[in-house]
mmCIF file of C-alpha atoms in Angstrom:
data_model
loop_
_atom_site.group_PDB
_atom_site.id
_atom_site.type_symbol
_atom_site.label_atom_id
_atom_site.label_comp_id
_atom_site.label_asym_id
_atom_site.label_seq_id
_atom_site.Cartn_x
_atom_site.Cartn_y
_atom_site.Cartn_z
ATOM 1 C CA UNK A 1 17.961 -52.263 23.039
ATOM 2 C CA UNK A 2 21.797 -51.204 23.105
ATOM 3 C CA UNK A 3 21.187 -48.871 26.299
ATOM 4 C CA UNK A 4 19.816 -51.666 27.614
ATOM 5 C CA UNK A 5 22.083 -54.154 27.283
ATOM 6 C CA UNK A 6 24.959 -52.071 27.975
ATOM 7 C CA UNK A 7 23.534 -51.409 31.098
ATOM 8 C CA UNK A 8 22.486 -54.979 31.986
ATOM 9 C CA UNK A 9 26.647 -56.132 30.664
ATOM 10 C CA UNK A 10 27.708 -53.484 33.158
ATOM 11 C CA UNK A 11 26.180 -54.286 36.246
ATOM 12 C CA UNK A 12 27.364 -58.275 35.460
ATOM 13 C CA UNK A 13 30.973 -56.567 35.190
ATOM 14 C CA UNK A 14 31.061 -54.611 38.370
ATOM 15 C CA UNK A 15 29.380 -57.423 40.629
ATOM 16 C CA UNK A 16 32.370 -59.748 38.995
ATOM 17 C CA UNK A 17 34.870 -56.772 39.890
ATOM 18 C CA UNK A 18 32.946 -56.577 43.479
ATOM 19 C CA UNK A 19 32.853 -60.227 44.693
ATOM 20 C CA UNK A 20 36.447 -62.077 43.103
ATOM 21 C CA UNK A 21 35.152 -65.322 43.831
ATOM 22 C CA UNK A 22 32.605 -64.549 40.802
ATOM 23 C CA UNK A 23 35.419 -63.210 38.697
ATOM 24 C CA UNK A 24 35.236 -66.526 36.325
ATOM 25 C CA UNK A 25 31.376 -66.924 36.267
ATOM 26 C CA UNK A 26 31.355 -63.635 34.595
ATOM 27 C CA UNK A 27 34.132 -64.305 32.819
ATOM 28 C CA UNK A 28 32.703 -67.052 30.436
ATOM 29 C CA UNK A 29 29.463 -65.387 30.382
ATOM 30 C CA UNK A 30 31.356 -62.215 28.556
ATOM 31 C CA UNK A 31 33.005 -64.505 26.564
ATOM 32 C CA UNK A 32 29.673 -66.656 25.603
ATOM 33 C CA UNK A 33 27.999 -63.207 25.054
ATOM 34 C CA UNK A 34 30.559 -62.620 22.667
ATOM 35 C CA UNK A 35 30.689 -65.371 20.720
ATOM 36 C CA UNK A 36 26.656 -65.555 20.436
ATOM 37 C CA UNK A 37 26.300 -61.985 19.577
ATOM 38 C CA UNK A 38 28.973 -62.813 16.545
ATOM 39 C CA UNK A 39 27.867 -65.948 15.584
ATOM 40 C CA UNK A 40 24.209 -64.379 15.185
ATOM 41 C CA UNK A 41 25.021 -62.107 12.726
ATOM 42 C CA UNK A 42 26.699 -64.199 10.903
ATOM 43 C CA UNK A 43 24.052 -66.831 11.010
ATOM 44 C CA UNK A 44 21.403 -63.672 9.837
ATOM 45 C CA UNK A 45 23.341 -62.414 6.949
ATOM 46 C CA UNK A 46 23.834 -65.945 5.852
ATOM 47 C CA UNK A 47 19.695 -66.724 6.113
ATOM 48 C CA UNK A 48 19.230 -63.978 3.906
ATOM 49 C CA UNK A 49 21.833 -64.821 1.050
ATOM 50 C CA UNK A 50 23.062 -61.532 2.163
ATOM 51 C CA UNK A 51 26.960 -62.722 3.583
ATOM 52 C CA UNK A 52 30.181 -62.261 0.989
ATOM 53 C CA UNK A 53 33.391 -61.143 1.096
ATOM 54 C CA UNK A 54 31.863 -57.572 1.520
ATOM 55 C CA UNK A 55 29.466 -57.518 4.024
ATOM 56 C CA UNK A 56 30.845 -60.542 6.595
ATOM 57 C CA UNK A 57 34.386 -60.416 6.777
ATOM 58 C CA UNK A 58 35.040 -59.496 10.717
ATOM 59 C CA UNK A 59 37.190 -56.061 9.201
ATOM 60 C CA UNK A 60 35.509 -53.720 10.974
ATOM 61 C CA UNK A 61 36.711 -52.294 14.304
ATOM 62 C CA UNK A 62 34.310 -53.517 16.290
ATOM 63 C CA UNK A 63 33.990 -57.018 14.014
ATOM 64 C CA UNK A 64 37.506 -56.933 14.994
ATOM 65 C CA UNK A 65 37.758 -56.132 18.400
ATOM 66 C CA UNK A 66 35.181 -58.473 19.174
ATOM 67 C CA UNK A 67 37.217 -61.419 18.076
ATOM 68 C CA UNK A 68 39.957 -59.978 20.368
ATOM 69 C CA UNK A 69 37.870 -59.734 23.278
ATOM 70 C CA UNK A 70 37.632 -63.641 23.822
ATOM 71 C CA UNK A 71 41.553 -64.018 24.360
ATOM 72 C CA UNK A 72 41.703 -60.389 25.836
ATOM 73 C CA UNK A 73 39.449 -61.729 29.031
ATOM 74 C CA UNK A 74 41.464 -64.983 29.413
ATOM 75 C CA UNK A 75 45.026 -64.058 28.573
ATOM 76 C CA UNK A 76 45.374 -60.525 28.864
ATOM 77 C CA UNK A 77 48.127 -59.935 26.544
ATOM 78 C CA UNK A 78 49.177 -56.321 27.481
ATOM 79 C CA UNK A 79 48.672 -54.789 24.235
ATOM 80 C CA UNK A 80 45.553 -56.268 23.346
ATOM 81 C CA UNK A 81 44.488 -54.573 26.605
ATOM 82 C CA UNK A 82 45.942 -50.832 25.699
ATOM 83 C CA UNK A 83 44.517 -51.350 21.908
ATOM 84 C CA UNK A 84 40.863 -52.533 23.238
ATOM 85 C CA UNK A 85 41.174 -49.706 26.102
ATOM 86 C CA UNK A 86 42.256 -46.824 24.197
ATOM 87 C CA UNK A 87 40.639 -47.363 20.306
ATOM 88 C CA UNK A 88 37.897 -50.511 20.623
ATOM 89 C CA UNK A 89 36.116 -49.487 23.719
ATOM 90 C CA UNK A 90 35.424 -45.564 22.448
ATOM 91 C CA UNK A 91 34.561 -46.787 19.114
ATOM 92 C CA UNK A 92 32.069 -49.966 20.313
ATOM 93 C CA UNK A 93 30.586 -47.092 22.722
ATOM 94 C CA UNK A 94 29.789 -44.509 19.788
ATOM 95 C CA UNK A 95 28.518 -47.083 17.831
ATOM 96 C CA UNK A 96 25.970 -47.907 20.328
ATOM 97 C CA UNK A 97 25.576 -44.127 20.301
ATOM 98 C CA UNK A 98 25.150 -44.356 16.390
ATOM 99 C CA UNK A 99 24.235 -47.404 15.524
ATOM 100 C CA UNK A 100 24.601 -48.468 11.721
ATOM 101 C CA UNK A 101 22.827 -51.965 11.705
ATOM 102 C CA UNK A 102 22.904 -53.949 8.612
ATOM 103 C CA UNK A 103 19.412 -54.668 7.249
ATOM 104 C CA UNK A 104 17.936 -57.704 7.248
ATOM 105 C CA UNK A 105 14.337 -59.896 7.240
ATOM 106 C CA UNK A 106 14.992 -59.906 11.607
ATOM 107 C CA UNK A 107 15.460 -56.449 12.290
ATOM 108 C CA UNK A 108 15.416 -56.879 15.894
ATOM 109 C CA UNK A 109 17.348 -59.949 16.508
ATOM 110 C CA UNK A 110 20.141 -57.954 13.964
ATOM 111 C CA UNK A 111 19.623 -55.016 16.369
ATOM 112 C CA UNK A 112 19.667 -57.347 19.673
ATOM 113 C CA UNK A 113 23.001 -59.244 18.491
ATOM 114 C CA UNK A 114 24.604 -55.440 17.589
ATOM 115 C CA UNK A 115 24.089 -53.669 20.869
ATOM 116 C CA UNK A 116 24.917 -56.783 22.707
ATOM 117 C CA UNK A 117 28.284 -57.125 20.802
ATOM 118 C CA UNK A 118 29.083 -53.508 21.435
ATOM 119 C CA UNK A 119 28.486 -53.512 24.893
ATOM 120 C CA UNK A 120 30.696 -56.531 25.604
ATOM 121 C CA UNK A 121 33.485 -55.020 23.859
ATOM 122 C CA UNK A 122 33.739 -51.886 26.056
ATOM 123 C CA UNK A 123 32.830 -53.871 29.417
ATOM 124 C CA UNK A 124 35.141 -56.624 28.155
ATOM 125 C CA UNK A 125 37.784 -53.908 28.524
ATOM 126 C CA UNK A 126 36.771 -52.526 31.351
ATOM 127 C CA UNK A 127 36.557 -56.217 33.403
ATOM 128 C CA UNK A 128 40.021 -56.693 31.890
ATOM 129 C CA UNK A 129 41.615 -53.466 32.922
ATOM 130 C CA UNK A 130 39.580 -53.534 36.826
ATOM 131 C CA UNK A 131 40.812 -56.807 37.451
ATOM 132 C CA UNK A 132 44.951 -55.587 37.536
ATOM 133 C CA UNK A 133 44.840 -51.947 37.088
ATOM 134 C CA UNK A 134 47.848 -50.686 35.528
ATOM 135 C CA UNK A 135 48.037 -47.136 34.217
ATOM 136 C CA UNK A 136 48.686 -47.006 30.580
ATOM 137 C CA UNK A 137 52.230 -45.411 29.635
ATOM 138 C CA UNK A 138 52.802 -42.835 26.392
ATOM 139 C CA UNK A 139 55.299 -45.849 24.880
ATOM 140 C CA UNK A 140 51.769 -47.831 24.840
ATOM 141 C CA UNK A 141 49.564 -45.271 23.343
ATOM 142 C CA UNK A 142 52.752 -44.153 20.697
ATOM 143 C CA UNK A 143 52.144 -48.095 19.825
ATOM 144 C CA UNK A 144 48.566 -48.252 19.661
ATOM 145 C CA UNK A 145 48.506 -45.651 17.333
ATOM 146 C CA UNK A 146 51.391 -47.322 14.835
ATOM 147 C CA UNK A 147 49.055 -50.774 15.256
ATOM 148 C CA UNK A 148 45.903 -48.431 14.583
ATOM 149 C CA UNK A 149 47.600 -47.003 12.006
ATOM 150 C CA UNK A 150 48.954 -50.116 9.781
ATOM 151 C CA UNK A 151 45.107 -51.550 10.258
ATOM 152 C CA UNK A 152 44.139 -48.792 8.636
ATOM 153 C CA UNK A 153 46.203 -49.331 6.052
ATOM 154 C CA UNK A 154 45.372 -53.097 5.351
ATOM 155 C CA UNK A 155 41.814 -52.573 5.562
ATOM 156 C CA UNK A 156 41.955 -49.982 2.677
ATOM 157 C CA UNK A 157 43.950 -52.148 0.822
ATOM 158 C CA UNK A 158 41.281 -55.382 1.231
ATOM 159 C CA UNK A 159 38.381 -52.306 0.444
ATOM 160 C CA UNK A 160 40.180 -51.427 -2.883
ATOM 161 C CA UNK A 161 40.796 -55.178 -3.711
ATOM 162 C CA UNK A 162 37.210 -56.863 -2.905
ATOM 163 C CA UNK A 163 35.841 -53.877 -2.966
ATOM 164 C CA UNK A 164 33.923 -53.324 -0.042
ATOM 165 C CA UNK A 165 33.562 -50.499 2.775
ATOM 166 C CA UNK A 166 35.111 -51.394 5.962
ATOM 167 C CA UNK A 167 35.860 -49.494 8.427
ATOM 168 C CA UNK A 168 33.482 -47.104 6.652
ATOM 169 C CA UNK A 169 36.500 -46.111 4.412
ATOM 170 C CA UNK A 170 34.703 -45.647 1.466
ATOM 171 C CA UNK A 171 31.385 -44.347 2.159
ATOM 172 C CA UNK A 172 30.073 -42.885 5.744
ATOM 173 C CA UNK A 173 26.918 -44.557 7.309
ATOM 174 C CA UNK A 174 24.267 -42.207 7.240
ATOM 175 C CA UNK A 175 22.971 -40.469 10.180
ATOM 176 C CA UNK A 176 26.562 -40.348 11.796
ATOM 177 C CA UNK A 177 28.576 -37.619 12.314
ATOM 178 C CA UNK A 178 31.352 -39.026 9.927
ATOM 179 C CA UNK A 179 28.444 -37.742 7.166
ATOM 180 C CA UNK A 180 29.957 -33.894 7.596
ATOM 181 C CA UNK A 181 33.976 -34.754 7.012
ATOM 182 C CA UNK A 182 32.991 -37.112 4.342
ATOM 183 C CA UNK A 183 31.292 -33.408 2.413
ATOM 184 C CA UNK A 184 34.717 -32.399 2.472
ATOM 185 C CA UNK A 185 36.308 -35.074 0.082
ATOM 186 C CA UNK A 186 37.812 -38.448 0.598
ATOM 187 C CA UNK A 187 40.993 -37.305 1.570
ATOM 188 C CA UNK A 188 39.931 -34.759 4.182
ATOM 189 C CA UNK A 189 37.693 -37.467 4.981
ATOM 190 C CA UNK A 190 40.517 -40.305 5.799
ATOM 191 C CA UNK A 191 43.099 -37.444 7.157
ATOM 192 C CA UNK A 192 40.120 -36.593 10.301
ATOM 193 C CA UNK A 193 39.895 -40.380 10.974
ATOM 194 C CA UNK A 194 43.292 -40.303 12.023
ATOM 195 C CA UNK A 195 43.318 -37.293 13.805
ATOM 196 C CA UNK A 196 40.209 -38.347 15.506
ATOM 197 C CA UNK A 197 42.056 -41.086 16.294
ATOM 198 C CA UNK A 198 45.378 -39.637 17.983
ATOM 199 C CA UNK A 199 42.649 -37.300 19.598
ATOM 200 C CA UNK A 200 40.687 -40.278 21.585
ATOM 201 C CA UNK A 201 44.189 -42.003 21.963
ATOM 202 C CA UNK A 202 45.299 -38.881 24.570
ATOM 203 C CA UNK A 203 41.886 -38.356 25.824
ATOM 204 C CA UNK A 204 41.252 -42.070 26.413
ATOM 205 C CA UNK A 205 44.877 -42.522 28.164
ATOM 206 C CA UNK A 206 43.806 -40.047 30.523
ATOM 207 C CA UNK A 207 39.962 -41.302 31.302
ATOM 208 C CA UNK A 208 41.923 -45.091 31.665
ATOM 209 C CA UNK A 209 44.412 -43.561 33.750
ATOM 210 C CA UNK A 210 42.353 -41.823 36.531
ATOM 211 C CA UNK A 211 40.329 -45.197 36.864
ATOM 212 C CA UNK A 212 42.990 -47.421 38.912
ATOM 213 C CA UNK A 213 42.227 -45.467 42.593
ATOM 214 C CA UNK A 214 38.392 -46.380 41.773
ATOM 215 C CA UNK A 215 38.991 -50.226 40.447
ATOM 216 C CA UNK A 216 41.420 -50.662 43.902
ATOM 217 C CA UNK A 217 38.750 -49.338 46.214
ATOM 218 C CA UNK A 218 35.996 -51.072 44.789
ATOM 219 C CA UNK A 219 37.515 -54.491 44.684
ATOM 220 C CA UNK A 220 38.809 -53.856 48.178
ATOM 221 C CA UNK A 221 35.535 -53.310 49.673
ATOM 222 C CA UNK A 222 34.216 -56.714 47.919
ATOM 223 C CA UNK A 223 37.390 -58.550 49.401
ATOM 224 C CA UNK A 224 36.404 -57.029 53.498
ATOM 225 C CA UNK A 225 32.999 -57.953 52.498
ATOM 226 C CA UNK A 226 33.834 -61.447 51.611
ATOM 227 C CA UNK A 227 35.686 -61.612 54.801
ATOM 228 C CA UNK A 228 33.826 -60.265 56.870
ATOM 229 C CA UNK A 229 31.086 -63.111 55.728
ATOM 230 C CA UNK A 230 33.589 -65.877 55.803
ATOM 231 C CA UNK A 231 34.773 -64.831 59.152
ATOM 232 C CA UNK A 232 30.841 -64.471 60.378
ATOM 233 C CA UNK A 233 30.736 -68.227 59.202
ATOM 234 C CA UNK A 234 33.686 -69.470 60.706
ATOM 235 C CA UNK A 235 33.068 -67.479 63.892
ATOM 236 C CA UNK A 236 32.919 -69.657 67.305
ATOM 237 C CA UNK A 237 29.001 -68.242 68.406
ATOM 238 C CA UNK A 238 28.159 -70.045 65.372
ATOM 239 C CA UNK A 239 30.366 -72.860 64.988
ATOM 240 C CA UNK A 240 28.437 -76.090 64.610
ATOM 241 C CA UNK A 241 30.383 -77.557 66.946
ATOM 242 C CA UNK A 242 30.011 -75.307 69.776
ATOM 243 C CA UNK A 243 26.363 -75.367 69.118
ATOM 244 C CA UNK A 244 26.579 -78.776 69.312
ATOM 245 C CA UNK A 245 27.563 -78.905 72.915
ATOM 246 C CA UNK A 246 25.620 -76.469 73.786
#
């Protein structure tokens, strides 16, 4: 169902990349996609007694991220976008790649609101980023990772207080990769989390980076097309007015 979506998100993003005049269409249907896919579940967990402080806070990355998505499409603060680009778009896509659902008595409406969420984060980013493509600098990513960083901090600060487990801090998801640092002890644990981050902060800035040539020819080709129709229907063979006297 995540594949799926993601695939079905991406298409929506590149036709609103392709044809400008759609940019805002697709716009507010990211944004409604967004706010459904958090507001569902929400409105699960609640049904099943099963939201508190622990399980329904939006702490997590993605939780997180998605939340900052809705002002990231409209606004475009510039380091929402490098945050979103370099940290919540990898980590939205390996969670579709290792999905940790919460359970509940709707498994698939659980599962339909989590890939959906996902998927809009990372296109969310991508619309954002297509739409003025500006390579990202080493200042940004040096910030992004002192942001990333402090978060980090606050979140296991909130986990020792409630307690709870976002961000996975204290206990890995099973069936995730994170399960074989975690056999090393907590602190090796939490030490490879950051590294793993500085590691998709430098590979990320480099995947973002190589994207502006592609975003500028794309969006190009939609603009000749949408010329090249308006100037077919403005052209004098088929002006109404020259049929007209004809």
């Amino acid at each position: 169902m995540g594949r799926l979506s993601f695939g079905w998100w991406g298409l929506a993003v590149l036709y609103g990349l392709r044809q400008p005049e759609r940019s805002r269409a697709v716009r507010w249907a990211l944004s409604a996609g967004l706010a459904v896919s958090m507001a569902g579940q929400e409105a699960l967990l609640v049904q099943d007694g099963l939201w508190s402080l622990q399980t329904g806070l939006p702490l997590h990355l993605c939780g997180m991220m998605g939340l900052c998505s809705l002002p990231l499409l409209w606004l475009r603060p510039r380091g929402l976008l490098c945050f979103t680009l370099l940290l919540g778009a990898p980590c939205a896509f390996l969670a579709l790649c290792f999905p940790a659902v919460i359970g509940c008595s709707r498994p698939f409406l659980m599962s339909l609101h989590f890939g959906r969420l996902h998927s809009l984060i990372f296109w969310a980013a991508v619309f954002s980023f297509g739409e003025k493509p500006k390579p990202l600098t080493l200042w940004e990513a040096r910030k992004t990772l002192l942001w990333a960083s402090g978060y980090l901090w606050a979140v296991q600060l909130c986990n020792e207080w409630l307690p709870a487990n976002y961000l996975f801090l204290s206990a890995v998801p099973a069936g995730t990769p994170l399960e074989w640092l975690a056999r090393r002890g907590q602190g090796f644990y939490l030490c490879s989390l950051w590294l793993l981050g500085c590691l998709c902060l430098r590979w990320m800035r480099d995947f973002w980076n190589a994207l502006p040539p592609f975003f500028a020819g794309f969006t190009a080709a939609g603009n000749r097309s949408a010329c090249s129709r308006c100037s077919r229907s403005t052209s004098p063979c088929t002006s109404p007015d020259r049929e007209s006297k004809s």
